[in-house]
Short mmCIF file of N, CA and C in Angstrom, two decimals:
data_model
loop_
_atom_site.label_atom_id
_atom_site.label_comp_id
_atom_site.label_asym_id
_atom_site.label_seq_id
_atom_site.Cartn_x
_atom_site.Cartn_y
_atom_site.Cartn_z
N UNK A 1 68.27 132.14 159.75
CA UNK A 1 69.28 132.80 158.96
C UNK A 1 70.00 131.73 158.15
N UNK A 2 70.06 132.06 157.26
CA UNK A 2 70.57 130.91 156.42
C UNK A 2 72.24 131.26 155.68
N UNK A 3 73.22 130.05 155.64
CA UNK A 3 74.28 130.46 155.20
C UNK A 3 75.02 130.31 153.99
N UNK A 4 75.17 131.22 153.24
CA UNK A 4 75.95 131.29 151.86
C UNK A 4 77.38 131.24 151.69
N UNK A 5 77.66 131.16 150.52
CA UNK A 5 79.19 130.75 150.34
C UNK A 5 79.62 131.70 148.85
N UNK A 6 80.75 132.38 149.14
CA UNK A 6 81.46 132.86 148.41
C UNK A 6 82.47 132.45 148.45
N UNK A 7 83.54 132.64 147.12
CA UNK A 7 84.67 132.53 147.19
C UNK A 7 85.88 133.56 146.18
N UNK A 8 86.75 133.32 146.91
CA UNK A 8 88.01 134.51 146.68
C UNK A 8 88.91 134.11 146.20
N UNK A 9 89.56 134.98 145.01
CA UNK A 9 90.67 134.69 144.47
C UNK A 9 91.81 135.59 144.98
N UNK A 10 93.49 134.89 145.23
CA UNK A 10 93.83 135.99 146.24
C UNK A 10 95.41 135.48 145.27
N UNK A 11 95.84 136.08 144.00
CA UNK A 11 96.57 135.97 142.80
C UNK A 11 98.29 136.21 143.64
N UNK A 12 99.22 135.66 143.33
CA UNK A 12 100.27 136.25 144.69
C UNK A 12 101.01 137.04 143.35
N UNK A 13 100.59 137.47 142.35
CA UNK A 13 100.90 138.48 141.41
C UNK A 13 100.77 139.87 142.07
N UNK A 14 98.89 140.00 142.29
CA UNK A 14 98.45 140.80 142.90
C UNK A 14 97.51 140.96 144.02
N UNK A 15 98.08 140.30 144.82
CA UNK A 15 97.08 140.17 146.45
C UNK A 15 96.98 141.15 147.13
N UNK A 16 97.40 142.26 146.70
CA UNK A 16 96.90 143.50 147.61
C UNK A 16 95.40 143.58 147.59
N UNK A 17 95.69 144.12 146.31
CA UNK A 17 93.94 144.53 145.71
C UNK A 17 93.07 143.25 146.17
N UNK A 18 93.28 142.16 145.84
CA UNK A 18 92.11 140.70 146.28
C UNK A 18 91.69 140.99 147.69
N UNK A 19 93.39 141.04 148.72
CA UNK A 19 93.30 141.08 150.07
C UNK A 19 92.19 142.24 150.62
N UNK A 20 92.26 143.09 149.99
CA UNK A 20 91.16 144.28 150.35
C UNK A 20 90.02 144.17 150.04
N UNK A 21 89.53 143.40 149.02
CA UNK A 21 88.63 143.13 148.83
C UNK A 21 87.66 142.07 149.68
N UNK A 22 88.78 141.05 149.98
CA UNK A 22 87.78 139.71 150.78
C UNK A 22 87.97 140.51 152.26
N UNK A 23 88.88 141.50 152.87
CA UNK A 23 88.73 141.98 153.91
C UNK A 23 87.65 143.06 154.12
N UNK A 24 87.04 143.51 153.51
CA UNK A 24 86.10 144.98 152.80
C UNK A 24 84.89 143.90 153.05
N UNK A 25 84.81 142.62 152.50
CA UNK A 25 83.61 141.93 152.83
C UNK A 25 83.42 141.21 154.17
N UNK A 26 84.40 140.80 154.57
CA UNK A 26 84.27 139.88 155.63
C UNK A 26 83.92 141.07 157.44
N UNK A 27 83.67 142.39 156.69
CA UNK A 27 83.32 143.23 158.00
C UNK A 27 82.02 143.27 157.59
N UNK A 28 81.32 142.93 156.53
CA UNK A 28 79.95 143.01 156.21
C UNK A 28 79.28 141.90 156.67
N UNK A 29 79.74 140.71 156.84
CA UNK A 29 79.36 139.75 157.11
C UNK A 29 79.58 139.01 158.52
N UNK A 30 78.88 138.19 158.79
CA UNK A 30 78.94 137.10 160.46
C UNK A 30 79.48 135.76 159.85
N UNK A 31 81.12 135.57 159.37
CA UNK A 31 82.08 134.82 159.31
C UNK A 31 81.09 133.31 159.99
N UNK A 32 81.17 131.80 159.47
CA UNK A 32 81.02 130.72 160.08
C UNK A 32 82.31 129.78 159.73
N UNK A 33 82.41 129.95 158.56
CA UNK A 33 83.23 129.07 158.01
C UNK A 33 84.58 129.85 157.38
N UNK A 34 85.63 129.47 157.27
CA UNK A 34 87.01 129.88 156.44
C UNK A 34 87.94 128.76 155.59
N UNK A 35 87.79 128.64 154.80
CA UNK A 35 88.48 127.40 154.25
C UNK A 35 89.22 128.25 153.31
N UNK A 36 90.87 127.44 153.27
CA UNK A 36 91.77 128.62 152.30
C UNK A 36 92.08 127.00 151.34
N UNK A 37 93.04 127.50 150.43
CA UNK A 37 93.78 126.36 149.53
C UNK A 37 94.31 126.86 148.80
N UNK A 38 96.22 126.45 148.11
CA UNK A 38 96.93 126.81 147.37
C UNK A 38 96.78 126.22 146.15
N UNK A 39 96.65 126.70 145.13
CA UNK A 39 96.84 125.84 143.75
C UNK A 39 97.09 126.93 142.82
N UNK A 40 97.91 126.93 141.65
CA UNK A 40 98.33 127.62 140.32
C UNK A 40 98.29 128.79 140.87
N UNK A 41 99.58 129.33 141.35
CA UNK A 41 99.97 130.57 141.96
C UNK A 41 98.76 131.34 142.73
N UNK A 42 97.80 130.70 143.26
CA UNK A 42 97.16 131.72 143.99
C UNK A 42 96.18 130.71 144.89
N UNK A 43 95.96 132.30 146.28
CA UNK A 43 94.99 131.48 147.07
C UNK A 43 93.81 131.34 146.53
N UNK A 44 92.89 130.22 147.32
CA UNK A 44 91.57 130.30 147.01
C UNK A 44 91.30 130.41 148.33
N UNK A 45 89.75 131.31 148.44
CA UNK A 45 89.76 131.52 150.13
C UNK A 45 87.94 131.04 149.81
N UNK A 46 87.45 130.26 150.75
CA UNK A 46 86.37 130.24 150.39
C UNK A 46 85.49 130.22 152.00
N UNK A 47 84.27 130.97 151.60
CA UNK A 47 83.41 131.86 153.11
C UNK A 47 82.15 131.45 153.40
N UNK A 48 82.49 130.96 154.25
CA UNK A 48 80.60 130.34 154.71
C UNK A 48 80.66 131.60 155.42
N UNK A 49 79.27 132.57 155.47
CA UNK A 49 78.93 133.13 156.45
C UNK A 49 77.27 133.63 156.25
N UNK A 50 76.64 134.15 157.04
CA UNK A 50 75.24 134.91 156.85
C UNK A 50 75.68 136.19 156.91
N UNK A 51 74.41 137.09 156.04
CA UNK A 51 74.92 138.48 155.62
C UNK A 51 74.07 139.28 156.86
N UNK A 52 74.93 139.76 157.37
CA UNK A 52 74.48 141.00 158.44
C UNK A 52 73.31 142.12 158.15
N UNK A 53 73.31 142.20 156.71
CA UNK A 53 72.12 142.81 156.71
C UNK A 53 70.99 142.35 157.06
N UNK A 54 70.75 140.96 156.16
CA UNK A 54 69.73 140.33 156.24
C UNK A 54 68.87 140.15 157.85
N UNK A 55 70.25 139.92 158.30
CA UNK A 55 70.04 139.64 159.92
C UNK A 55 69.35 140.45 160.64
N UNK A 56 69.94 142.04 160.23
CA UNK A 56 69.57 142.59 160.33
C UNK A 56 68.02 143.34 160.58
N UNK A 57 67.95 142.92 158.95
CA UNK A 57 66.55 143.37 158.52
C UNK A 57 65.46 142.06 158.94
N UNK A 58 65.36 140.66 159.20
CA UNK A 58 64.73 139.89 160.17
C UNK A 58 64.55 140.42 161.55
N UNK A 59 65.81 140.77 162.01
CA UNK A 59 65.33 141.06 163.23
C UNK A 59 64.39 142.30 163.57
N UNK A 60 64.54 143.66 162.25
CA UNK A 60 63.42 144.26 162.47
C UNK A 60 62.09 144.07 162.52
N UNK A 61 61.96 143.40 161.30
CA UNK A 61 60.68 142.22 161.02
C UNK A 61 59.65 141.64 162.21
N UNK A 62 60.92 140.99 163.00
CA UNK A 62 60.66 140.63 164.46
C UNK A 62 59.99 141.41 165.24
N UNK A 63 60.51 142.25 165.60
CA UNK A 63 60.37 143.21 166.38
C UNK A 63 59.23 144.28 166.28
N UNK A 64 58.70 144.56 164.69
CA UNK A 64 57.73 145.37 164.92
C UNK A 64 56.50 144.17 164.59
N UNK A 65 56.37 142.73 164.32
CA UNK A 65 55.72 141.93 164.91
C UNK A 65 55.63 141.91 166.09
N UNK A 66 56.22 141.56 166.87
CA UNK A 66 55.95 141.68 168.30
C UNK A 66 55.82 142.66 168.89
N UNK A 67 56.01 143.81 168.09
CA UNK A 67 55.22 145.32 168.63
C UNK A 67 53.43 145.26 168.70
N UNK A 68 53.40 144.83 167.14
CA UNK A 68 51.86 145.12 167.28
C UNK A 68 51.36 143.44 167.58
N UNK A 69 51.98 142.50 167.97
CA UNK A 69 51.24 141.85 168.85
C UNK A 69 51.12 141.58 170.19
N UNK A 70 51.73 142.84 170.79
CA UNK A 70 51.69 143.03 172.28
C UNK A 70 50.57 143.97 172.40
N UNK A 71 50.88 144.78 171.36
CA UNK A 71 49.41 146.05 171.36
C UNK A 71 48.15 145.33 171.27
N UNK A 72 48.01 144.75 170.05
CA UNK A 72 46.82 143.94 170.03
C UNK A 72 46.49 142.81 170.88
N UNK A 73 47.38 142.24 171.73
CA UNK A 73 47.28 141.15 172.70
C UNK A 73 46.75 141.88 174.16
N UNK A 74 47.40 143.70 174.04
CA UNK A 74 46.58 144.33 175.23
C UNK A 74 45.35 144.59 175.23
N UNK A 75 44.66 144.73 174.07
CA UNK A 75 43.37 145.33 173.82
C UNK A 75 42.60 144.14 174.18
N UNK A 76 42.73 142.75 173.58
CA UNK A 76 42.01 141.53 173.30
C UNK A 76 42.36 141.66 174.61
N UNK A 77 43.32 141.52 175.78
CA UNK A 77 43.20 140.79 177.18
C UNK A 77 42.08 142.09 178.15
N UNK A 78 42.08 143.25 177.82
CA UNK A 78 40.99 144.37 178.42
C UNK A 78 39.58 143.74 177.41
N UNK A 79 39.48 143.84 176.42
CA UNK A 79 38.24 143.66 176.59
C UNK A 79 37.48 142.01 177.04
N UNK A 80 38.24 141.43 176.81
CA UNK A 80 38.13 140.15 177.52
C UNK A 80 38.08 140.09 179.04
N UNK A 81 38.35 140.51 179.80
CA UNK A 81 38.92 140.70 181.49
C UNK A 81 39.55 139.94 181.91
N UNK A 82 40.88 139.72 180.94
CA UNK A 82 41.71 139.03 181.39
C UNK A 82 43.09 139.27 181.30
N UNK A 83 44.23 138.77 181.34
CA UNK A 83 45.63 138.82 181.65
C UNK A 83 46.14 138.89 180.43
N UNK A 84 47.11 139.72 180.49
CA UNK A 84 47.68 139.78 178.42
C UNK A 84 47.81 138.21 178.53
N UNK A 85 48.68 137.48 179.66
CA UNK A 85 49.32 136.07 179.30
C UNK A 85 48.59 134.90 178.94
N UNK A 86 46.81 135.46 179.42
CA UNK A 86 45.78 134.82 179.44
C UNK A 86 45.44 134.48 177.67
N UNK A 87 45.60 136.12 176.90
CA UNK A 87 45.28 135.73 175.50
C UNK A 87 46.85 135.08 175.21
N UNK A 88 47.77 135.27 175.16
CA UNK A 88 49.37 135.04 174.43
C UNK A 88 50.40 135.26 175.27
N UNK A 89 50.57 134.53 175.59
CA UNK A 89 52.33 134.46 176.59
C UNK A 89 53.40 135.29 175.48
N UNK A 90 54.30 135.70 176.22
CA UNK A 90 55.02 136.61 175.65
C UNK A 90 55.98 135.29 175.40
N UNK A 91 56.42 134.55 175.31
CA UNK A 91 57.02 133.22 174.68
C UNK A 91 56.34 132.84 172.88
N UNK A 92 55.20 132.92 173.24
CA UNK A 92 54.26 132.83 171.76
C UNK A 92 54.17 134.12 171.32
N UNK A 93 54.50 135.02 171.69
CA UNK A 93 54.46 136.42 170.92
C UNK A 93 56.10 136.29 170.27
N UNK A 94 56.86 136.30 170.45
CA UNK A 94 58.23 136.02 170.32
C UNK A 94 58.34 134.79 169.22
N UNK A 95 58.15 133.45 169.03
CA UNK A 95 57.68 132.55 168.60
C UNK A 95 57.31 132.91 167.18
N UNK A 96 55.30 133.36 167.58
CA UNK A 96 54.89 133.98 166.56
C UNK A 96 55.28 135.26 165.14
N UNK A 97 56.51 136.32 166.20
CA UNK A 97 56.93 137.25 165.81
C UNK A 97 58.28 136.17 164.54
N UNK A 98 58.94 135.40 165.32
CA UNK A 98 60.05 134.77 164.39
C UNK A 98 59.83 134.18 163.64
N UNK A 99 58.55 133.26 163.07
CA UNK A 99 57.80 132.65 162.00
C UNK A 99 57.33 133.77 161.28
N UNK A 100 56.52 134.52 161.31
CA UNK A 100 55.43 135.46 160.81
C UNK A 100 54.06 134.21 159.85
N UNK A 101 53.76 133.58 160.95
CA UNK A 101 52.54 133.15 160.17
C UNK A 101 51.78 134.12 159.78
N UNK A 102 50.98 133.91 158.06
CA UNK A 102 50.28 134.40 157.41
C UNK A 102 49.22 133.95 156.91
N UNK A 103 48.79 132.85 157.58
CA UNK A 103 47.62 131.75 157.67
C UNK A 103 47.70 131.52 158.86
N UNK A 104 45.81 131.09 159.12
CA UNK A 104 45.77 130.50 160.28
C UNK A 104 46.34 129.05 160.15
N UNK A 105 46.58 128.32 159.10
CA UNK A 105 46.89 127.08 158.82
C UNK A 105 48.43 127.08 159.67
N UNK A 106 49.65 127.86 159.16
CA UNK A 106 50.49 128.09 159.56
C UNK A 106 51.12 128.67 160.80
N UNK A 107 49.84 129.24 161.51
CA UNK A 107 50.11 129.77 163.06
C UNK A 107 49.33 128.25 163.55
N UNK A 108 48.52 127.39 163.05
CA UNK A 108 47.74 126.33 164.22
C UNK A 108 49.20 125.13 164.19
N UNK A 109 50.23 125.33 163.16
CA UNK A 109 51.62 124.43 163.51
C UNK A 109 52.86 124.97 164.15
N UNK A 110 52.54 126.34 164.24
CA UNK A 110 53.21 126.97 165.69
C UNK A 110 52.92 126.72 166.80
N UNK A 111 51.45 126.71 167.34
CA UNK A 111 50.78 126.57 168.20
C UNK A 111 50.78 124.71 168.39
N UNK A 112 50.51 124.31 168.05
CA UNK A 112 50.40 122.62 167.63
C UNK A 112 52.24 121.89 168.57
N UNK A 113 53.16 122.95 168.06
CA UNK A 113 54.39 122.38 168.26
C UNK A 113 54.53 122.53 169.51
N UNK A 114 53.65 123.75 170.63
CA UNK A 114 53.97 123.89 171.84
C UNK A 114 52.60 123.36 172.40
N UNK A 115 52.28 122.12 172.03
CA UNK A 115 50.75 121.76 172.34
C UNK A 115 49.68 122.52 172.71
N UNK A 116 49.36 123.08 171.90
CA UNK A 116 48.67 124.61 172.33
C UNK A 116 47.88 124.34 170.72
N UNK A 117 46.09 124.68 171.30
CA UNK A 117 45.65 125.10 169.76
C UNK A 117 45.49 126.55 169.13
N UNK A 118 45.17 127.27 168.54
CA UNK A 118 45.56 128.51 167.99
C UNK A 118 44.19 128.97 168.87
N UNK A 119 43.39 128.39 169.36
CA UNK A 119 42.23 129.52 170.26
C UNK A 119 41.29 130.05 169.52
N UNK A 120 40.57 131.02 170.20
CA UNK A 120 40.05 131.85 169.66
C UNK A 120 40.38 132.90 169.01
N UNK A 121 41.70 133.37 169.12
CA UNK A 121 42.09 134.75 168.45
C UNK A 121 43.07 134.28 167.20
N UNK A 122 42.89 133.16 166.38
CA UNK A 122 43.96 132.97 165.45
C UNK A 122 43.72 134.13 164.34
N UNK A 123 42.88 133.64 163.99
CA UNK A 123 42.58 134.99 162.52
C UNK A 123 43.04 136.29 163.25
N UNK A 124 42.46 136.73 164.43
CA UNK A 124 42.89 138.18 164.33
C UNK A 124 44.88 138.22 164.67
N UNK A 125 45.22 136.71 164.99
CA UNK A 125 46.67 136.75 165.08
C UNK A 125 47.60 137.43 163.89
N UNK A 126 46.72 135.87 162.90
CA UNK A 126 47.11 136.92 161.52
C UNK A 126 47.15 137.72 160.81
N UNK A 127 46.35 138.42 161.33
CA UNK A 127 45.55 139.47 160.58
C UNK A 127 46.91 140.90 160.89
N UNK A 128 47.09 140.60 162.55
CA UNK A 128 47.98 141.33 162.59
C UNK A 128 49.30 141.36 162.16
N UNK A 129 49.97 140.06 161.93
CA UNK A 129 51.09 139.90 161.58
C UNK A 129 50.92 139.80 159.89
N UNK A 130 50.07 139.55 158.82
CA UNK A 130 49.66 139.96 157.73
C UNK A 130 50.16 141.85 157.88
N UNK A 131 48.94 142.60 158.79
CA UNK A 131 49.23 143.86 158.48
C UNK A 131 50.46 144.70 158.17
N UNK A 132 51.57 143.80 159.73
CA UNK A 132 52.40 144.37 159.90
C UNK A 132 53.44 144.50 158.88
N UNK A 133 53.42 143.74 158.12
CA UNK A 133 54.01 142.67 157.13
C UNK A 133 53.73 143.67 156.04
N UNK A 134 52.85 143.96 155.78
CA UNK A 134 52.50 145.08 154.47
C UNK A 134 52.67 146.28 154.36
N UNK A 135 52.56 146.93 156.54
CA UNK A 135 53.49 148.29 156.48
C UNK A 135 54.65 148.17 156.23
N UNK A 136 55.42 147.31 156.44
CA UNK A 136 56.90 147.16 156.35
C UNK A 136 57.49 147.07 154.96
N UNK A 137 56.45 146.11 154.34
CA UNK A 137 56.84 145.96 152.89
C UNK A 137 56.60 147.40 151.67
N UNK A 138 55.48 148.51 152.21
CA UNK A 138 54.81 149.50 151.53
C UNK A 138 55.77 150.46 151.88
N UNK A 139 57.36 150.57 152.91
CA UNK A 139 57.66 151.13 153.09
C UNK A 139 58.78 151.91 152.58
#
């Protein structure tokens, strides 16, 4: 999540209207920073924060990644005869889900960082997190 900066003019002519305004935003947002300052009759208020939507909408992102790579991590561990944790630990599903690699190039430096090589199932890794990626976006 990354953090942006706005800033507010808060006039002591007319600070009602300003005041409602930087308050109207600051419920939209996850506040990090607050820095105020007086100069030529008015405040300046200035806002580090990340926007709640965004946050938002990543974390859905997340989440229906790691939907369909638990689904597809069940199928690959049945027909394989083995343990879901056997194809993908639910640590690397999670992981995988918060990157969204879209190359195998880019999932083998996910995998790489937890000394782990991407295996046998990289392409179909991506393939799924590609898919998921295009229902979400077609939506």
């Amino acid at each position: 999540m990354s953090t942006e900066i706005r800033t507010f003019t808060i006039p002591d002519a007319n600070a009602e209207e300003a005041q409602t305004q930087l308050s109207a935003f600051l419920r939209t947002v996850e506040v990090q920073r607050i820095d105020t300052a007086y100069a030529d009759g008015a405040w300046r208020v200035l806002v580090l924060f990340a926007d709640l939507r965004r946050k938002e909408e990543s974390q859905q992102i997340e989440a229906a990644i790691a939907a369909a790579l638990h689904g597809w991590r069940d199928k690959a561990a049945v027909q394989a005869g083995v343990t879901r944790d056997a194809v993908l630990s639910d640590e690397l599903v999670s992981e995988i889900a918060r990157f969204a690699p879209t190359t195998e190039h880019e999932l083998s430096i996910i995998m790489n960082a937890r000394g782990l090589g991407a295996g046998p199932h990289g392409g179909e890794i991506v393939q799924v997190v590609r898919s998921t990626l295009d229902v979400l976006i077609d939506d």
